[in-house]
Short mmCIF file of N, CA and C in Angstrom, two decimals:
data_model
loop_
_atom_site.label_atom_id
_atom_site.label_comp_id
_atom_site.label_asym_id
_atom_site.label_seq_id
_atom_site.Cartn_x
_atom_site.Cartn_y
_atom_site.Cartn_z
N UNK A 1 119.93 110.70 99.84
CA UNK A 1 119.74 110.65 101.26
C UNK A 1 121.06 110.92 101.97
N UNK A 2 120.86 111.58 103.10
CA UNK A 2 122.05 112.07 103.69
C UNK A 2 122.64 110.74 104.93
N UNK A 3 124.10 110.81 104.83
CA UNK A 3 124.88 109.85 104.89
C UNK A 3 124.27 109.62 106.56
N UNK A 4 124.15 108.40 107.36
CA UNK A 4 123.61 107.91 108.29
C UNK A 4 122.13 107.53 108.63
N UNK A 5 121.39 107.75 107.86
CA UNK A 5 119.54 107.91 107.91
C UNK A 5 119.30 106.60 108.04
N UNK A 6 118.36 106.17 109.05
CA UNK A 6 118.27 105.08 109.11
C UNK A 6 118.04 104.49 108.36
N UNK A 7 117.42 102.76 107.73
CA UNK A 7 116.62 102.28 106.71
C UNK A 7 116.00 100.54 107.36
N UNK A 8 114.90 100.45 107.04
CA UNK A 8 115.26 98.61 106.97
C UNK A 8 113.84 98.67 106.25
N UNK A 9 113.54 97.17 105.99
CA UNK A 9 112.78 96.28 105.12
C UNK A 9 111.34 95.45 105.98
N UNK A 10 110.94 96.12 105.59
CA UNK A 10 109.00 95.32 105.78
C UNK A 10 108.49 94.73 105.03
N UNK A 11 108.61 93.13 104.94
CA UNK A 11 108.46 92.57 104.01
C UNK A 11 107.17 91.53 104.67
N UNK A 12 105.59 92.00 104.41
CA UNK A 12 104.73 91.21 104.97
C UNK A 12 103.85 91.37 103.66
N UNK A 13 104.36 90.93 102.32
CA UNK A 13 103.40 90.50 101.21
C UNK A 13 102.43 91.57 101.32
N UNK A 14 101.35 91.73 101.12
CA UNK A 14 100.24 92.53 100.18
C UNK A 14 100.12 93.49 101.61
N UNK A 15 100.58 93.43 102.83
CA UNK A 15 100.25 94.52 103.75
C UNK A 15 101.70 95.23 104.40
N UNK A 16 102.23 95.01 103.22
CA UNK A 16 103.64 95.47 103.47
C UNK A 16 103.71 97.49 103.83
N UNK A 17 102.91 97.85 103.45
CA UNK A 17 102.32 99.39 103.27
C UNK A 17 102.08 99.60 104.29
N UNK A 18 100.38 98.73 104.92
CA UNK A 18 100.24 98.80 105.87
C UNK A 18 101.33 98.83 107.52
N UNK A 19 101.59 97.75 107.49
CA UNK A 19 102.87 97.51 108.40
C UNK A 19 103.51 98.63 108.32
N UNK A 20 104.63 98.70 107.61
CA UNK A 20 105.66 100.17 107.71
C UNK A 20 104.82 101.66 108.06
N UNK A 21 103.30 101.64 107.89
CA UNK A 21 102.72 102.73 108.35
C UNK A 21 102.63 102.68 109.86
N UNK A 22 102.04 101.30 110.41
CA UNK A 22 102.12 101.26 111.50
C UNK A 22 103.82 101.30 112.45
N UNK A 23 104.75 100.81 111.83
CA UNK A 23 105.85 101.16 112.13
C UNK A 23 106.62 102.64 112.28
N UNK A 24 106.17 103.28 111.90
CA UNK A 24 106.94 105.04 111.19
C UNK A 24 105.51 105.37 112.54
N UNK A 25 104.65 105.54 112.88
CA UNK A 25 103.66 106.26 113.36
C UNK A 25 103.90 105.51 115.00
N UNK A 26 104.50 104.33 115.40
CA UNK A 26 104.98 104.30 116.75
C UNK A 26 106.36 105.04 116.70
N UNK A 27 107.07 105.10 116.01
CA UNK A 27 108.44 105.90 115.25
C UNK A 27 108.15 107.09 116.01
N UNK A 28 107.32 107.56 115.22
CA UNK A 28 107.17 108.93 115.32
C UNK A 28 106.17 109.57 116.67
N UNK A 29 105.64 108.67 117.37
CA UNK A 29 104.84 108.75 118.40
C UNK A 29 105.75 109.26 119.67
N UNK A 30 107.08 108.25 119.26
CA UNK A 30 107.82 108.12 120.79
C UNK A 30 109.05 109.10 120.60
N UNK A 31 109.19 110.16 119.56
CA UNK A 31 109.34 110.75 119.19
C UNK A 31 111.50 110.74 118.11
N UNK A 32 111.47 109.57 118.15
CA UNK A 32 112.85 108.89 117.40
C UNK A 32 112.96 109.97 116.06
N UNK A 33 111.75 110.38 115.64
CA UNK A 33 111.98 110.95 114.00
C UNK A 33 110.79 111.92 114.11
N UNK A 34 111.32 112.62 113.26
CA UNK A 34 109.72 113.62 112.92
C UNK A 34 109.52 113.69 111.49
N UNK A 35 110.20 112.95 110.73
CA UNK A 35 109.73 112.69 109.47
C UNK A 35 110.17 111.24 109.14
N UNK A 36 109.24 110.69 108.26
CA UNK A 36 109.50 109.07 107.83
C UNK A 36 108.69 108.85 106.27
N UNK A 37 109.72 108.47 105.52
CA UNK A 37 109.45 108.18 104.25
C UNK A 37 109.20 106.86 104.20
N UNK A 38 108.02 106.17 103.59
CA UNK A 38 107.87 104.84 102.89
C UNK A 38 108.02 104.78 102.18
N UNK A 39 109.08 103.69 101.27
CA UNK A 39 108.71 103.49 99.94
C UNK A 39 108.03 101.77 99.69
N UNK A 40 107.40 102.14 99.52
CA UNK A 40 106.90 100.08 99.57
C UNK A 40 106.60 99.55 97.88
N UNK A 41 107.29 98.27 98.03
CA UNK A 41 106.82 98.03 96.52
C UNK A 41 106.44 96.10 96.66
N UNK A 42 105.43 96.14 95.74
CA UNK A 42 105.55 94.63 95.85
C UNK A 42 105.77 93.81 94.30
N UNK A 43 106.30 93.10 94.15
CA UNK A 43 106.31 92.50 93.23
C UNK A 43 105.96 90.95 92.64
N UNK A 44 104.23 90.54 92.97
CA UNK A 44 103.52 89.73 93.22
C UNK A 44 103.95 88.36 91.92
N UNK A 45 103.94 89.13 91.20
CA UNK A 45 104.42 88.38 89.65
C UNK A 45 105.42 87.22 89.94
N UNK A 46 106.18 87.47 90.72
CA UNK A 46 106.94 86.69 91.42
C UNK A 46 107.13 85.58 92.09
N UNK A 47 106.12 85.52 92.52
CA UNK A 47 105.79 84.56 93.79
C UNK A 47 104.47 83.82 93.45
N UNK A 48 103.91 84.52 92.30
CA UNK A 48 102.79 83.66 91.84
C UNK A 48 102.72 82.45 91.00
N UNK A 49 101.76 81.16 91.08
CA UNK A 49 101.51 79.97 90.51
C UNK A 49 100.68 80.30 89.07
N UNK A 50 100.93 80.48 88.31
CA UNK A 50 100.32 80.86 87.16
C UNK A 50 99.47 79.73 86.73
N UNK A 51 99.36 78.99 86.90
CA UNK A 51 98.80 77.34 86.78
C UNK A 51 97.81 77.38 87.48
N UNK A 52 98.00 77.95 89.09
CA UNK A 52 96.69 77.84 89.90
C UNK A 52 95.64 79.87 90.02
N UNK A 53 94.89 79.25 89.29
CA UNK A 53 93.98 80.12 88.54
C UNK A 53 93.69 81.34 89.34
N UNK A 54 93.17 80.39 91.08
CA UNK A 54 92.91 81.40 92.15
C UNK A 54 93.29 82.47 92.34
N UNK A 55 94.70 81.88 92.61
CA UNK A 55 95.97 83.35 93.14
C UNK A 55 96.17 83.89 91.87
N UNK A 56 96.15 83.52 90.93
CA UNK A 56 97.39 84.15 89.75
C UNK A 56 96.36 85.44 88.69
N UNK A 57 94.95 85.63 89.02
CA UNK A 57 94.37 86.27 88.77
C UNK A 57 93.82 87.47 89.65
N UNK A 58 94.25 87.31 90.55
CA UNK A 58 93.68 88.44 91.31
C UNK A 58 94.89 89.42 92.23
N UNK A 59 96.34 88.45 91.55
CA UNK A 59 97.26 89.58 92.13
C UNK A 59 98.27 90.30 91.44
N UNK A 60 98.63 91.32 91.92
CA UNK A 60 99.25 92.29 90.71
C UNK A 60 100.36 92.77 91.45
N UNK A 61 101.37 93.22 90.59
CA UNK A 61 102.65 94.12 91.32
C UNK A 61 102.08 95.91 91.53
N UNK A 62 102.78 96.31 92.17
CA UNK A 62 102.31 97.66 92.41
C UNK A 62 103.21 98.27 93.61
N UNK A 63 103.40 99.29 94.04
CA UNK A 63 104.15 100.57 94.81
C UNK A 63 103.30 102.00 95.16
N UNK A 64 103.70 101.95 96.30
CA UNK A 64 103.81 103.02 97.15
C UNK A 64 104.34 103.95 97.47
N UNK A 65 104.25 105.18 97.94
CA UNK A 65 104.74 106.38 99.24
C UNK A 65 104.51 107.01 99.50
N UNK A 66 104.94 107.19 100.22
CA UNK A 66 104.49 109.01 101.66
C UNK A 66 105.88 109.16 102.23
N UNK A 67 105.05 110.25 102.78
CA UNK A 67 105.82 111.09 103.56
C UNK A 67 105.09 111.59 104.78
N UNK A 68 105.53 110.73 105.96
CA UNK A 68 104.78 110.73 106.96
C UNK A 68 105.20 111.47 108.10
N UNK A 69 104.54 112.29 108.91
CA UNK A 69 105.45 112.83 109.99
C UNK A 69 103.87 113.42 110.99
N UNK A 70 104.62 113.75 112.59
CA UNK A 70 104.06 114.12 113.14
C UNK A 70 103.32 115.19 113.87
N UNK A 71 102.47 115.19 113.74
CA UNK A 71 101.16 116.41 113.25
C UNK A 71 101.03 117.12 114.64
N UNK A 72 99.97 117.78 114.58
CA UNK A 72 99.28 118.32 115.65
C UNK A 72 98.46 118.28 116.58
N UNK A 73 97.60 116.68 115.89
CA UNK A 73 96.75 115.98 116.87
C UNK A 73 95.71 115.86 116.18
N UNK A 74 95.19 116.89 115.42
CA UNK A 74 93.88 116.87 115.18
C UNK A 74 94.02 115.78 113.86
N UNK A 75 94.25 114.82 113.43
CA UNK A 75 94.46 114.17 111.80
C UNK A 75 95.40 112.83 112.42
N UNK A 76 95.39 111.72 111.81
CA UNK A 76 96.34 110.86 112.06
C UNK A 76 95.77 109.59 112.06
N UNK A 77 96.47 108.44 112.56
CA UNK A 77 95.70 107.21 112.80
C UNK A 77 95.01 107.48 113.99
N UNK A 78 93.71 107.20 114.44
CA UNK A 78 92.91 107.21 115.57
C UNK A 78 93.60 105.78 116.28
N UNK A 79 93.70 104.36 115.19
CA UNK A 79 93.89 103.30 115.75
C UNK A 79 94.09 102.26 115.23
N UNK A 80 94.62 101.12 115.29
CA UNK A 80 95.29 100.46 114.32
C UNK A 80 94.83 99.09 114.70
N UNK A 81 94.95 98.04 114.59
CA UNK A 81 94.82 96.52 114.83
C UNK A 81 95.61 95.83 114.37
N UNK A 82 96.67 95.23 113.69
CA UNK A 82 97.10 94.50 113.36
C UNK A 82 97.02 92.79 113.71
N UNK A 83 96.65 92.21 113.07
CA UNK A 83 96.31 90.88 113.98
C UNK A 83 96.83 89.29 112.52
N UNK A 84 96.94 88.47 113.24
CA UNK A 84 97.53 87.23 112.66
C UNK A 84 96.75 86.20 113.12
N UNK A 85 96.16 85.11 112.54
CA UNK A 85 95.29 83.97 112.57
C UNK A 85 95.60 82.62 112.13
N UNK A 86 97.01 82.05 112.91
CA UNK A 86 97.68 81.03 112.45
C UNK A 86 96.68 79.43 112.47
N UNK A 87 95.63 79.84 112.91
CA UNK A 87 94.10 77.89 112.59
C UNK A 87 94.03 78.90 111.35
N UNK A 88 94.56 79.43 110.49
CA UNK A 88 93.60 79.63 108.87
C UNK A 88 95.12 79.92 108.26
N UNK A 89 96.14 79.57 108.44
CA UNK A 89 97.75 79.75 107.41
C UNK A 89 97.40 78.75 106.36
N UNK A 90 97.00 77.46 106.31
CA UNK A 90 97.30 76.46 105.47
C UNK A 90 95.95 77.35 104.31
N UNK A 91 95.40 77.88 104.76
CA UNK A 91 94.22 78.86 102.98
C UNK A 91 95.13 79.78 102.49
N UNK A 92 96.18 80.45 103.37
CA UNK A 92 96.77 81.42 102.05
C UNK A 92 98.16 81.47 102.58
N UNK A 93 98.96 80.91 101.47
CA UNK A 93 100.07 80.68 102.06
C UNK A 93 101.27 80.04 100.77
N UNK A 94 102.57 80.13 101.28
CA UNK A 94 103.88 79.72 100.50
C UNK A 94 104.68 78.86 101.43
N UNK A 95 104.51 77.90 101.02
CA UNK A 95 104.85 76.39 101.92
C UNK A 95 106.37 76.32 102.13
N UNK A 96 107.09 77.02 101.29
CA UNK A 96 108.55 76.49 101.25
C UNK A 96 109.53 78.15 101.23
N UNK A 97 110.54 77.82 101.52
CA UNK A 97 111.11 79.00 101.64
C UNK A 97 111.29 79.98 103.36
N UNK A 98 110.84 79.23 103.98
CA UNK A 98 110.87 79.73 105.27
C UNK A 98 112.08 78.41 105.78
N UNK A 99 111.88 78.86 107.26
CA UNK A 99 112.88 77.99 107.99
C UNK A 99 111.85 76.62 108.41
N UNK A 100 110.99 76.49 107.98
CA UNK A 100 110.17 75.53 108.41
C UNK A 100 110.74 74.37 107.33
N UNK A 101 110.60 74.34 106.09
CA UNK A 101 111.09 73.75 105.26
C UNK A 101 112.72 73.87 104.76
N UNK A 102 113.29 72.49 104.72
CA UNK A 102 115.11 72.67 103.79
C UNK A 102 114.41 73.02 102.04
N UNK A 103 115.03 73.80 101.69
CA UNK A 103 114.85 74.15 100.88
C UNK A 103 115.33 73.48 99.27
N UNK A 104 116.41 72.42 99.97
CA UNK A 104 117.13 71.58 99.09
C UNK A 104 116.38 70.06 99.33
N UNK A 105 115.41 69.53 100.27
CA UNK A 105 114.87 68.07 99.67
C UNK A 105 113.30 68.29 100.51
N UNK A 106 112.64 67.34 99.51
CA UNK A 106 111.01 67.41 99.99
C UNK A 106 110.52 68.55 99.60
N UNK A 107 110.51 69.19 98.77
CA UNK A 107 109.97 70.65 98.09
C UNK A 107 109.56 70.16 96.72
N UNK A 108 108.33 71.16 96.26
CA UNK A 108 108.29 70.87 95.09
C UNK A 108 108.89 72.53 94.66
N UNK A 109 109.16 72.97 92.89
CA UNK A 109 109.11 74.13 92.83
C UNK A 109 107.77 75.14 93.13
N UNK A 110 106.43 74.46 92.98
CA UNK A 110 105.30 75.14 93.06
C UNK A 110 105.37 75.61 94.74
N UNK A 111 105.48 74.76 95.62
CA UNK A 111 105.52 75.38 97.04
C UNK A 111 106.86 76.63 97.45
N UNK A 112 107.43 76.87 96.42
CA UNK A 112 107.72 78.14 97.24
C UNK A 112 107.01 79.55 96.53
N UNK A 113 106.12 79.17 95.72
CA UNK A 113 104.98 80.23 95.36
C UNK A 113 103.63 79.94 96.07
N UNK A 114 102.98 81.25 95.64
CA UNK A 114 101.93 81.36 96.39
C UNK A 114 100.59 80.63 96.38
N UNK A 115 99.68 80.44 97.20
CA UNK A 115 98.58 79.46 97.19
C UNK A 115 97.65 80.34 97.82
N UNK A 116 96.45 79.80 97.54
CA UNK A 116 95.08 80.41 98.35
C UNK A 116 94.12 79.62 98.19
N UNK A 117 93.32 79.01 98.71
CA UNK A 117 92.04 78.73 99.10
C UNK A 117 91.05 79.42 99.13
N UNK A 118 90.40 80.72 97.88
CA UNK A 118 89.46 81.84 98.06
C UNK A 118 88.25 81.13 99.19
N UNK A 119 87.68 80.27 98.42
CA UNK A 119 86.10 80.03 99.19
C UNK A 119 86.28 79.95 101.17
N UNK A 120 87.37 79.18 100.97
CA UNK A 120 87.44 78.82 102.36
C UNK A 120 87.74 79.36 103.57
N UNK A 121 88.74 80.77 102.99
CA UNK A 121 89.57 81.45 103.09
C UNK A 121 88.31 82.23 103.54
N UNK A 122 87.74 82.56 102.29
CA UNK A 122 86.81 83.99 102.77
C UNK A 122 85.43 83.69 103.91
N UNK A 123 85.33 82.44 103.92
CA UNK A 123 84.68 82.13 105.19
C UNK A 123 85.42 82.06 106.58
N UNK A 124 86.53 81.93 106.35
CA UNK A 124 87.34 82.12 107.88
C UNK A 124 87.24 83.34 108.13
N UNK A 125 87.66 83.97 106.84
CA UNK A 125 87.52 85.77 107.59
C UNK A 125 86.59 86.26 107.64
N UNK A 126 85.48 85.88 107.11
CA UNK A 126 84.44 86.18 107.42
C UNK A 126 83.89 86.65 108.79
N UNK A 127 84.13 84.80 109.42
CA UNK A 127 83.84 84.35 110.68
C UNK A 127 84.64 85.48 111.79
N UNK A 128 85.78 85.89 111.49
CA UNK A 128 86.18 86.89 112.18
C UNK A 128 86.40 88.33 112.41
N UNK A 129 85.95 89.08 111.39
CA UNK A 129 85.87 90.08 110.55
C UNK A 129 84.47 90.94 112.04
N UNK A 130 83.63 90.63 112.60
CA UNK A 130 82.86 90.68 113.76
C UNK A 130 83.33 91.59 114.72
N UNK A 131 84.12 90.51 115.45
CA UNK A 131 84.84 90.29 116.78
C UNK A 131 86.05 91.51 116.32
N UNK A 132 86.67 91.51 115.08
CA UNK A 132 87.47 92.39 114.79
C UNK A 132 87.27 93.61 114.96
N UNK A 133 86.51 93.82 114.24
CA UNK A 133 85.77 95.15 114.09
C UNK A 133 85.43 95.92 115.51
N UNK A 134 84.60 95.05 116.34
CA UNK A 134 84.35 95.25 117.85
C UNK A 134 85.70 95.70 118.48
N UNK A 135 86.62 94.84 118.26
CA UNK A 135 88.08 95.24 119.53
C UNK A 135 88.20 96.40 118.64
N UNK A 136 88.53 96.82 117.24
CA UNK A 136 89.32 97.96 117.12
C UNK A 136 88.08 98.99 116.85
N UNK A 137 86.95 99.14 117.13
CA UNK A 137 86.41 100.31 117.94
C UNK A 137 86.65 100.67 119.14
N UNK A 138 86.64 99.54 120.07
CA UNK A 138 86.91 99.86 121.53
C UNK A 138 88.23 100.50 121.37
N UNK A 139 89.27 100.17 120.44
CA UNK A 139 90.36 100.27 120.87
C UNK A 139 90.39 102.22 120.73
N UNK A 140 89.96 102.50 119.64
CA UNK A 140 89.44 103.87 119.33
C UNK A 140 88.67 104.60 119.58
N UNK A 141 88.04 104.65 120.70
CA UNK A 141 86.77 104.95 121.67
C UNK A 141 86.03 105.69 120.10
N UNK A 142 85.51 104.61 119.14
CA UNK A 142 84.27 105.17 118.49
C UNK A 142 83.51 103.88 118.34
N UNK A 143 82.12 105.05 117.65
CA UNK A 143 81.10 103.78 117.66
C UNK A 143 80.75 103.51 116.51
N UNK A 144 80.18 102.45 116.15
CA UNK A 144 79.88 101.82 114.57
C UNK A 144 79.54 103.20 114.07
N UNK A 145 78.40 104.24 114.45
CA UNK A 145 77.71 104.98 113.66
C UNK A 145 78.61 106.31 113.52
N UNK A 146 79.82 106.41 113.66
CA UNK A 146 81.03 107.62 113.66
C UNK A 146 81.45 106.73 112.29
N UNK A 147 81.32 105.56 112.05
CA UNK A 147 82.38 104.96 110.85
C UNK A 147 81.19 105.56 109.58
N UNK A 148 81.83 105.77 108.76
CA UNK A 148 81.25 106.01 107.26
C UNK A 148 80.97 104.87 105.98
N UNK A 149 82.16 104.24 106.26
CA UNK A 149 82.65 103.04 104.97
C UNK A 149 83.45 102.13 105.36
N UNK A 150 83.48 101.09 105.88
CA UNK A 150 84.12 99.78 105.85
C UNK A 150 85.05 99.15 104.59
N UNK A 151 85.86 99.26 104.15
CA UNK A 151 86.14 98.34 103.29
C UNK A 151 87.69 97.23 103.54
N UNK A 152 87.17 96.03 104.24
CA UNK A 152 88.10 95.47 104.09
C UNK A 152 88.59 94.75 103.52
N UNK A 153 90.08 94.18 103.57
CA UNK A 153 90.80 93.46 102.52
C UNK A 153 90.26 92.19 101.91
N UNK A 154 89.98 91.65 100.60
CA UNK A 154 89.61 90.77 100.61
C UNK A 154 89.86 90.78 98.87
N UNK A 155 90.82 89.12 99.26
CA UNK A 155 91.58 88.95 97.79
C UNK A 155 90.74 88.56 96.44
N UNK A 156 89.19 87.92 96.85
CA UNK A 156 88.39 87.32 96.01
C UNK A 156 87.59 88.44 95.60
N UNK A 157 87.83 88.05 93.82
CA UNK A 157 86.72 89.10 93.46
C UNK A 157 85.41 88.76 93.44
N UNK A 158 84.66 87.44 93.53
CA UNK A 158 83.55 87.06 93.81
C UNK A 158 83.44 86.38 95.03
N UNK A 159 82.36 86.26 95.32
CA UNK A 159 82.08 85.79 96.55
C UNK A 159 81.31 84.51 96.72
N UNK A 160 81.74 83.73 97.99
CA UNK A 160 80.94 81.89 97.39
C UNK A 160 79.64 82.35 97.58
#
């Protein structure tokens, strides 16, 4: 890479991809760059409770990239949502290691790895998964019957 190119770090766990896409495509909207490379990698192995069965089976390390830049109009994101639901943090979550917790007393080692609550979890998102869907059509002036395939994120491979 040639000497000055910008760089920084998107570090939002399993939608780390996502994010930096949405980042590089306001990037490139307001016109700062006309080309933007992702490289995203996660390395889940890491951060996982191998003990607690939930999480430690259904997540994997893995990587990304593109090469993203700005088009002609006709192709691209139509529309994006990004959204956060802090009444449902305590179902999937790493207790320690933030600024919320000292990291030196009242910790166990298991809380600065990862946790999940599948059943409970997937009924919260459930419950919102609706209302979601609704804002980011509006937000994209389309209608349910323009969509083809739905598939959203969802860490459980079975369902309660």
């Amino acid at each position: 890479m040639p000497v000055g190119v910008a760089g920084f770090d998107i570090n939002s766990s399993c939608v780390s991809f996502i994010s930096a896409l949405e980042v590089a495509a306001g990037l490139l909207n307001c016109g700062a760059y006309r080309r933007i490379a992702i490289v995203s990698a996660d390395i889940a192995s890491r951060g996982i409770d191998w003990d607690h069965e939930e999480s430690s089976l259904i997540f994997g390390d893995g990587a990304a990239c593109a090469i993203v830049e700005r088009g002609d109009g006709r192709s691209g994101i139509i529309a994006s949502l990004i959204e956060m639901y802090p009444e449902g943090s305590e179902l999937c979550e790493i207790r320690a290691g933030g600024t919320r917790r000292n990291p030196r007393s009242g910790v166990s080692d298991s809380d600065f790895l990862f946790h999940m609550q599948g059943k409970p979890l997937f009924r919260f998102a459930s419950s919102l998964i609706e209302d979601y869907f609704s804002r980011l059509l509006q937000k994209s002036s389309l209608q349910l019957s323009d969509i083809g395939t739905v598939v959203p994120h969802q860490a459980r491979s079975s369902f309660p």
